[in-house]
Short mmCIF file of C-alpha atoms and ligand atoms in Angstrom, two decimals:
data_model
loop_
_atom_site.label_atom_id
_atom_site.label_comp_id
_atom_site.label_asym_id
_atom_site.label_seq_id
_atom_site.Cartn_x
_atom_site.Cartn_y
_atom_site.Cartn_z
CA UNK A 307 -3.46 12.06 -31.61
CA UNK A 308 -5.73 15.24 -32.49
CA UNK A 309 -4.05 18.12 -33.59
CA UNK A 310 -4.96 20.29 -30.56
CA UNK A 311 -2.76 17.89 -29.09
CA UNK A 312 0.42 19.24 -30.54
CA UNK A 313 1.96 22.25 -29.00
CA UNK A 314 3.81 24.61 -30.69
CA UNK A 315 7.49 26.06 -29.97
CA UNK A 316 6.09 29.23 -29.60
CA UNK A 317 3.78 28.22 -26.34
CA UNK A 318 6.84 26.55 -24.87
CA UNK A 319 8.70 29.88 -25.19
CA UNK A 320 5.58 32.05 -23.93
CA UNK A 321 5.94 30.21 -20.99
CA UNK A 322 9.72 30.81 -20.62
CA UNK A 323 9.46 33.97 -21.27
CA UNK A 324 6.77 35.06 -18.69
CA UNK A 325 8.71 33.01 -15.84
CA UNK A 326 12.20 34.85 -16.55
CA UNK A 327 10.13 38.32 -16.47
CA UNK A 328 8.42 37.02 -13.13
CA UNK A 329 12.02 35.41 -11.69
CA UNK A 330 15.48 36.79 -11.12
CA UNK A 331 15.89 33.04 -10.88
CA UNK A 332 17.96 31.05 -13.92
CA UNK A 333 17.16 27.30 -12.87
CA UNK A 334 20.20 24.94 -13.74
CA UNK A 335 18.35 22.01 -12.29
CA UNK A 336 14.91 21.48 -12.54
CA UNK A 337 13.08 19.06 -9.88
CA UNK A 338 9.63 17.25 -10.39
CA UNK A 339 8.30 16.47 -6.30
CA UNK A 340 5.81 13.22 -6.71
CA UNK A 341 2.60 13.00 -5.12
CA UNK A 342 3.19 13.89 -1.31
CA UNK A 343 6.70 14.96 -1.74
CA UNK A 344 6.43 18.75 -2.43
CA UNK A 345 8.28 19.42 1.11
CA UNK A 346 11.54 18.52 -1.31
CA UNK A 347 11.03 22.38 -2.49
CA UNK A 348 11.30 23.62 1.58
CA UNK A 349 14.82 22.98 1.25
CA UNK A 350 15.42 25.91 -1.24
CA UNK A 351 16.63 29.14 -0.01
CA UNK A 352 15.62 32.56 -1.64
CA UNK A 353 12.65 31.23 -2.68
CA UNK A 354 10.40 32.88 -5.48
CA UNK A 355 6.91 31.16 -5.88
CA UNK A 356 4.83 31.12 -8.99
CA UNK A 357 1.22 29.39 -8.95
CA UNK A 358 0.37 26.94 -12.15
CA UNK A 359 -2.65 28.94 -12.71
CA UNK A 360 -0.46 32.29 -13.35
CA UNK A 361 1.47 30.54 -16.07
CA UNK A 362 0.61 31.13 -19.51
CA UNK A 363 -0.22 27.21 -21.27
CA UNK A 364 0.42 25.79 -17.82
CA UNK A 365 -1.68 22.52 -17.02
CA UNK A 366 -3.34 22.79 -13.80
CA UNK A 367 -2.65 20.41 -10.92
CA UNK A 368 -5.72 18.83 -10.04
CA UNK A 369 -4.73 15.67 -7.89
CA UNK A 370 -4.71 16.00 -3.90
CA UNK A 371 -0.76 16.04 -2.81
CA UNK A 372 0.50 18.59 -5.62
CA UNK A 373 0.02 21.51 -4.77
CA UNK A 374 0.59 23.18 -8.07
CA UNK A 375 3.19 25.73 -7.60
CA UNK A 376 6.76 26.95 -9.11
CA UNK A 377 9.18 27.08 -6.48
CA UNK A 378 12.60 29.31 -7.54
CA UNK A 379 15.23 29.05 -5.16
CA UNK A 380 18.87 27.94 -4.34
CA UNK A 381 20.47 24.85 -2.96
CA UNK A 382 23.86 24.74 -1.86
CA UNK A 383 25.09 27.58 -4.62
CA UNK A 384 23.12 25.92 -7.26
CA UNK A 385 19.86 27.34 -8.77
CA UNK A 386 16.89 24.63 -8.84
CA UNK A 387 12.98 24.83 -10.19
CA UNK A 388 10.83 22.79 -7.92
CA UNK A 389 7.25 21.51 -9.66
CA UNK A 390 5.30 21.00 -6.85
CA UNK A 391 2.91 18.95 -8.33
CA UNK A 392 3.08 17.15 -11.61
CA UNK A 393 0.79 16.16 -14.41
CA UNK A 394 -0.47 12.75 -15.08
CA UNK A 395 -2.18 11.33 -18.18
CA UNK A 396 -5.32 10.12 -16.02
CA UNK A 397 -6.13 13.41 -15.44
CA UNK A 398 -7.05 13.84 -18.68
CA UNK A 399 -4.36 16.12 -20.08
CA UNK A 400 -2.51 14.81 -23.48
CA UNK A 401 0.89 13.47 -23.14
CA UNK A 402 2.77 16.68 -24.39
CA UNK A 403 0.91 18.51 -22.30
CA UNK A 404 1.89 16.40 -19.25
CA UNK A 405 5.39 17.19 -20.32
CA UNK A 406 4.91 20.44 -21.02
CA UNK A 407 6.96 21.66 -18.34
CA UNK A 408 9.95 19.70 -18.96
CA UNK A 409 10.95 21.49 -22.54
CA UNK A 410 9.85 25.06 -20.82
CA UNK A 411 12.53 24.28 -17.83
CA UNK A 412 15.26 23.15 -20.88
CA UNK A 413 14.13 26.62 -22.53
CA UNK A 414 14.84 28.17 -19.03
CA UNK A 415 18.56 27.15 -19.35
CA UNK A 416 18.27 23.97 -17.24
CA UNK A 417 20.34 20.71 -17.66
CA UNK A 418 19.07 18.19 -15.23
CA UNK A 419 15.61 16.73 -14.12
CA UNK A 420 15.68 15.20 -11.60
CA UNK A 421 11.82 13.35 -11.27
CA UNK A 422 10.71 11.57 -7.97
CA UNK A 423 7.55 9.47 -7.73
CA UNK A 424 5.74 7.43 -5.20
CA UNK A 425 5.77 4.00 -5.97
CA UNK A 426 3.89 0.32 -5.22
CA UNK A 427 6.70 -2.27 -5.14
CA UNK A 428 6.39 -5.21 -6.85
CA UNK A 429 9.77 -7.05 -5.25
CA UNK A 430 9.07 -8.01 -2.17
CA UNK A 431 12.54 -6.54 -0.76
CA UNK A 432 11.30 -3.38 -1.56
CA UNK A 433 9.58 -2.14 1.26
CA UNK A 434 7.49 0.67 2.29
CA UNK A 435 9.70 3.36 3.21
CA UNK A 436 12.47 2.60 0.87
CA UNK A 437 13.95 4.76 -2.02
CA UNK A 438 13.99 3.06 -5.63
CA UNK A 439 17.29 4.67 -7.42
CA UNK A 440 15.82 4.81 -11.31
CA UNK A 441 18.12 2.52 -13.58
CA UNK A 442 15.31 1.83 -15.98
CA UNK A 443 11.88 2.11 -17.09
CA UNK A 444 9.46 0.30 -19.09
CA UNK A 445 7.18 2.97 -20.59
CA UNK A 446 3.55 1.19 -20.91
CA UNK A 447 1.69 3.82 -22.39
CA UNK A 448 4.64 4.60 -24.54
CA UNK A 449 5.00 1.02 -25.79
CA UNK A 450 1.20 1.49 -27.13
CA UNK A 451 1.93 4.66 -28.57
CA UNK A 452 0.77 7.22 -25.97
CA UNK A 453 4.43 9.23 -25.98
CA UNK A 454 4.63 12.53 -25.57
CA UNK A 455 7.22 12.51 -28.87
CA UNK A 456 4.23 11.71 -30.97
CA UNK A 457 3.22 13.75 -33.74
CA UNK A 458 6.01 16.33 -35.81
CA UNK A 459 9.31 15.99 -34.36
CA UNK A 460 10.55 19.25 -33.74
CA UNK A 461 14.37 19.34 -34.45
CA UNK A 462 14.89 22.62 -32.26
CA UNK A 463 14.51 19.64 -28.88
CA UNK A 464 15.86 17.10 -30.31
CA UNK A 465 16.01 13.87 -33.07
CA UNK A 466 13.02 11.73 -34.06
CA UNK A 467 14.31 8.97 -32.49
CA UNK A 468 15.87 9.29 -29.53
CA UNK A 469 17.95 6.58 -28.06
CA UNK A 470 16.67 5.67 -24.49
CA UNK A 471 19.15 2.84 -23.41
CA UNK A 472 20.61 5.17 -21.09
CA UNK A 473 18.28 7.81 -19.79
CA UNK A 474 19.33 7.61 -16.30
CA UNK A 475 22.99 9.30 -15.21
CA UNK A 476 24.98 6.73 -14.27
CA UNK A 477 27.04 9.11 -12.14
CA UNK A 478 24.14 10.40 -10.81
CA UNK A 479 23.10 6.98 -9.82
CA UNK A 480 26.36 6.24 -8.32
CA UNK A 481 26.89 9.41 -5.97
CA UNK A 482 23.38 8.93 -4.86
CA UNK A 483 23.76 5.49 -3.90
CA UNK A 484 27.42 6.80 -1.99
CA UNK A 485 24.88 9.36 -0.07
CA UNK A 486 22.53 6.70 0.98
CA UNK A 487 25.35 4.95 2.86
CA UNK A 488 27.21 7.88 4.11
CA UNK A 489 23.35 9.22 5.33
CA UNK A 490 23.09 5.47 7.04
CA UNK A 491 20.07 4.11 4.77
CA UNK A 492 22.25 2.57 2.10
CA UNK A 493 20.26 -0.37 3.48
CA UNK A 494 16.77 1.22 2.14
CA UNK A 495 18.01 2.30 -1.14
CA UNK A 496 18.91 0.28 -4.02
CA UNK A 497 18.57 0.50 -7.80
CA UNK A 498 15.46 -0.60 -10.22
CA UNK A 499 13.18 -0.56 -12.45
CA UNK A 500 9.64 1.37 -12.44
CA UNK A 501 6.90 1.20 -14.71
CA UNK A 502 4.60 3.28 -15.63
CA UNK A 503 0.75 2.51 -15.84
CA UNK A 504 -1.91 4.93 -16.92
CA UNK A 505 -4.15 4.83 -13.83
CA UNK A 506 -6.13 5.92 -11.76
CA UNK A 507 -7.02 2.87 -10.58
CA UNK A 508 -4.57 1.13 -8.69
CA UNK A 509 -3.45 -2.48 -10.07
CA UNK A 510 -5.62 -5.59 -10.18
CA UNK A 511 -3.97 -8.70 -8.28
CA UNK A 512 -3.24 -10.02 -12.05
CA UNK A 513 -2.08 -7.16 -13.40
CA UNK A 514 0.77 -6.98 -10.65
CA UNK A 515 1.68 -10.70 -10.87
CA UNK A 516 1.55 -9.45 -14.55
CA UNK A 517 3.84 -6.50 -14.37
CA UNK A 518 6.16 -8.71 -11.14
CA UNK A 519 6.85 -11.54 -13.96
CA UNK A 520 7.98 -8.71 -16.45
CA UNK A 521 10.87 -7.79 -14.07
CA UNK A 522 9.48 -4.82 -12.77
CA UNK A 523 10.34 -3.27 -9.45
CA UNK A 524 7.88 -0.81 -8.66
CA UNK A 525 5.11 0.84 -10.68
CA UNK A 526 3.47 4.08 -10.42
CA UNK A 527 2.06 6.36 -12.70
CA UNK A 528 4.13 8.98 -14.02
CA UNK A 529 7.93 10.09 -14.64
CA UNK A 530 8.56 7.91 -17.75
CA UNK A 531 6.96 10.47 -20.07
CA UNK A 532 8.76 13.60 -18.70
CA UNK A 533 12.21 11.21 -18.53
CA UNK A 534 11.74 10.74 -22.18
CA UNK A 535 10.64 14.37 -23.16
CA UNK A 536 13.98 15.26 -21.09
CA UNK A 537 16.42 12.71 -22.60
CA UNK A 538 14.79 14.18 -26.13
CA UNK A 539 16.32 17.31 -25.50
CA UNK A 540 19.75 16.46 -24.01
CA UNK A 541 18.81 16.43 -20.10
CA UNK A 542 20.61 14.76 -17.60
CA UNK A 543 18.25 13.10 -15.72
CA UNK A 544 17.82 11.32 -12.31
CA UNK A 545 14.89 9.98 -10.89
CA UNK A 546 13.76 8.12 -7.55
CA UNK A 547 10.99 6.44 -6.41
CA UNK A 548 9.83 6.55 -2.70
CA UNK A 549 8.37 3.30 -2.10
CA UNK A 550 5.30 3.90 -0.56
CA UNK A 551 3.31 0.27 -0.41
CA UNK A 552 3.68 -2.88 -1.85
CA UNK A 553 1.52 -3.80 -4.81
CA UNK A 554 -1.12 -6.64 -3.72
CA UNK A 555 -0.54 -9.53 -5.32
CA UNK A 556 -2.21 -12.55 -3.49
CA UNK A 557 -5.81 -12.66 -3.16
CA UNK A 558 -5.97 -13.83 0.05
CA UNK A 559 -5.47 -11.16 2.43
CA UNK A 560 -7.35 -8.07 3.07
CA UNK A 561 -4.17 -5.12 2.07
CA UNK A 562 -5.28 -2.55 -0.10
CA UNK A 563 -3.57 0.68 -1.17
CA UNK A 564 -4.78 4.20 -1.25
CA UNK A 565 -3.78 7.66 -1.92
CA UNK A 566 -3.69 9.26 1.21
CA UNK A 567 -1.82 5.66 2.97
CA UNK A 568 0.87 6.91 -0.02
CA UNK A 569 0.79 10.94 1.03
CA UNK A 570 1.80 9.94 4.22
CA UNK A 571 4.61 7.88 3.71
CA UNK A 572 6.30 11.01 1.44
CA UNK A 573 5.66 12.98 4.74
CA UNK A 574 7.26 10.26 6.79
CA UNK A 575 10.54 10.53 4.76
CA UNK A 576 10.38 14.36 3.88
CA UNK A 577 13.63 14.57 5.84
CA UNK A 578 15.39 12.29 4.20
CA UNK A 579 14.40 12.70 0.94
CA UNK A 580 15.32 16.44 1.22
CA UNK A 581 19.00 15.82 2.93
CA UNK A 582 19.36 12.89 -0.33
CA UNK A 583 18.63 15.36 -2.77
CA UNK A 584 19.92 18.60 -1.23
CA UNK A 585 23.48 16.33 -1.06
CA UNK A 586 22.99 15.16 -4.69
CA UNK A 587 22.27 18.75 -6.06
CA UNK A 588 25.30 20.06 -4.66
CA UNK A 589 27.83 17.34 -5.99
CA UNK A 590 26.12 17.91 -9.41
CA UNK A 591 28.63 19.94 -11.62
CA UNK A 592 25.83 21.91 -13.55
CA UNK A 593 28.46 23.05 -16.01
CA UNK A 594 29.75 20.03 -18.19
CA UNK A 595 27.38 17.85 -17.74
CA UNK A 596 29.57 15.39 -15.52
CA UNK A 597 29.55 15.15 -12.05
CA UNK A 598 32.10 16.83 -9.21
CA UNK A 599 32.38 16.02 -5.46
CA UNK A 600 33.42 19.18 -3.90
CA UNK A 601 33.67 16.77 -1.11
CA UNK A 602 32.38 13.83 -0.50
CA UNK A 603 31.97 13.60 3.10
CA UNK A 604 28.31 14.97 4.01
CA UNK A 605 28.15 18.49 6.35
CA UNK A 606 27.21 17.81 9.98
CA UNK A 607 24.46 19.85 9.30
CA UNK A 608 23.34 16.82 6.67
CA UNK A 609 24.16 13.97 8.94
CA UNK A 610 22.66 15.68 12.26
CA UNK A 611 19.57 15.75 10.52
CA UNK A 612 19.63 12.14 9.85
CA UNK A 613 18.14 11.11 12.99
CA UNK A 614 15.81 8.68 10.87
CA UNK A 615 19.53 6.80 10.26
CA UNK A 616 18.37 4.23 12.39
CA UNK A 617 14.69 3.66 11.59
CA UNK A 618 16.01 2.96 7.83
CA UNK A 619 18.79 -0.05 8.36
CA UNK A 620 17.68 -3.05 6.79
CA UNK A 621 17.47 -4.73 9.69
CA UNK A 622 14.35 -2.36 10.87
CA UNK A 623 12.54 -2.22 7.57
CA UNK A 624 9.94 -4.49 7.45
CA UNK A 625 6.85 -3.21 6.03
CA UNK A 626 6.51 0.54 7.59
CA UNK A 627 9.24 1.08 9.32
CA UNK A 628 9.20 4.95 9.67
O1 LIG B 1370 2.95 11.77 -9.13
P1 LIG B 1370 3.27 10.41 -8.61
O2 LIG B 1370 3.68 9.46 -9.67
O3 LIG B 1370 4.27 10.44 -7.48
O4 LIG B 1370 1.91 9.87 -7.99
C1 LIG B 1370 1.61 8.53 -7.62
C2 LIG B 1370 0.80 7.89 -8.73
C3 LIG B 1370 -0.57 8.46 -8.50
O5 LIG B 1370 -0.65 9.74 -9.05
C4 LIG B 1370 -0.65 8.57 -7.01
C5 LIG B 1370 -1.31 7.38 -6.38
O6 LIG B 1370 -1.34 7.47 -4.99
O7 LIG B 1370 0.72 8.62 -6.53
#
């Protein structure tokens, strides 16, 4: 890693510092949108907005489908960030500064990421449409040594080495799974595990038979770094993966993926998406770091807008069922 690389406690705090004198905003939960899903930010009520390129040490977004903006707002009494758009390594930016937004949110006072991706799946129940609850990751980079902890471990975030066996809320997990069925697409939602690649380039037919015989559920290209930059520092994190095609992996057959087949599948389940993680912020208890259910029955205002309750049951789901 060069030493350019490595970015000082004192940028992190710049950045802080300019976003509380530019918000009256004090984020408790911090939300990364994936590529197509920055709709999850429409949700937020008295919104402030804050472009990337205003942003002192801010990476700018450069990838069609994040948009590259700071949304402030409130959901459901609790104060949220929204990155609409995220940072990947194939862009070209180092890992720290991919994560660079995760320590500036924990300097900002928040306690939970929650990250959301689009997704290939590599199980074949996983289908186009579906939600991937995060229970896992393999980190490829990471495992080669491209890890955003890399380089001097600064104490003031967290240890040197930082445990990872559990860097996905169980609770968390659990009341988001208890949404999915009261929301009627318990059948489209289940738990995995996603791995991250590098990219651009989507996979090669061996690569996925590769990554499929590994155990892996769906791979993408992001989240794992900024889940591990998070867990570093003592955030609670959740993370989802819209499923958004299925990773070829015979070679006979003419399916191929592309970007803008995987933008419009995130516009196809904005809705739901936003009522799943509108419900989830607002059983979060921000305070303690556990979870509370205020109550546990959705509003009507959730389920009426569940119209899509239907187009999600297993039963309806094969390949694009939207
Ligand atoms: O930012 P995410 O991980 O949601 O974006 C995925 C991976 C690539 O950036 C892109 C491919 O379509 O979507």
């Amino acid at each position: 890693m060069h030493s350019k690389d490595v970015i000082s406690h004192d940028e992190y705090e710049q950045a802080a510092d300019w976003l509380l004198a530019h918000t009256k905003h004090r984020p408790q939960v911090a939300i990364i949108c994936g590529s197509g899903l920055g709709m999850l930010s429409e949700v937020l009520e008295e919104q402030e907005v804050l472009e990337y390129t205003q942003i002192p040490g801010f990476p700018q977004s450069t990838v069609q489908g994040h948009a590259g903006r700071l949304v402030f707002g409130r959901l459901r009494g609790r104060t949220c960030v929204c990155m609409q758009g995220r940072f990947h390594m194939y862009e070209g930016y180092s890992m720290s500064k991919t994560t660079f937004p995760v320590r500036v949110f924990k300097l900002l006072g928040a306690d939970t990421l929650v990250v959301t991706n689009a997704a290939g799946s590599l199980d074949d129940s996983l289908k186009p449409g579906d939600i991937m609850i995060l229970k896992d990751h393999v980190n490829l980079p990471g495992l080669c040594g491209l890890n955003p902890l890399c380089g001097p471990n600064d104490e003031r975030f967290g240890p040197r080495f930082p445990a990872m066996s559990s860097c996905y809320d169980s609770e968390l997990r659990r009341i988001a799974l208890e949404i999915g069925k009261q929301l009627g697409v318990g059948g489209a939602m289940r738990e995995g595990v996603y791995a991250m690649v590098g990219g651009p380039n989507f996979e090669s037919i061996a690569e996925a038979r590769l990554l499929h015989r590994l155990g892996i559920d769906a791979v993408g290209m992001s989240t794992a770094p900024e889940v591990v930059v998070a867990t570093h520092c003592g955030m609670r994190v959740f993370g989802l993966s819209l499923i958004t095609n299925k990773v070829v992996k015979c070679y006979d057959g003419d399916d191929m993926v592309d970007h803008q087949g995987v933008l419009e599948v995130g516009r196809l389940r904005a809705q739901t998406l936003q009522t799943l993680i509108t419900e989830l912020v607002s059983r979060m208890d921000v305070n303690n770091n556990s979870s509370n259910s205020p109550s546990d029955d959705l509003t009507e205002e959730a389920l009426s807008q569940c119209d899509h309750r239907e187009a999600l049951s297993p039963e309806s789901n094969s390949d694009v069922s939207i």
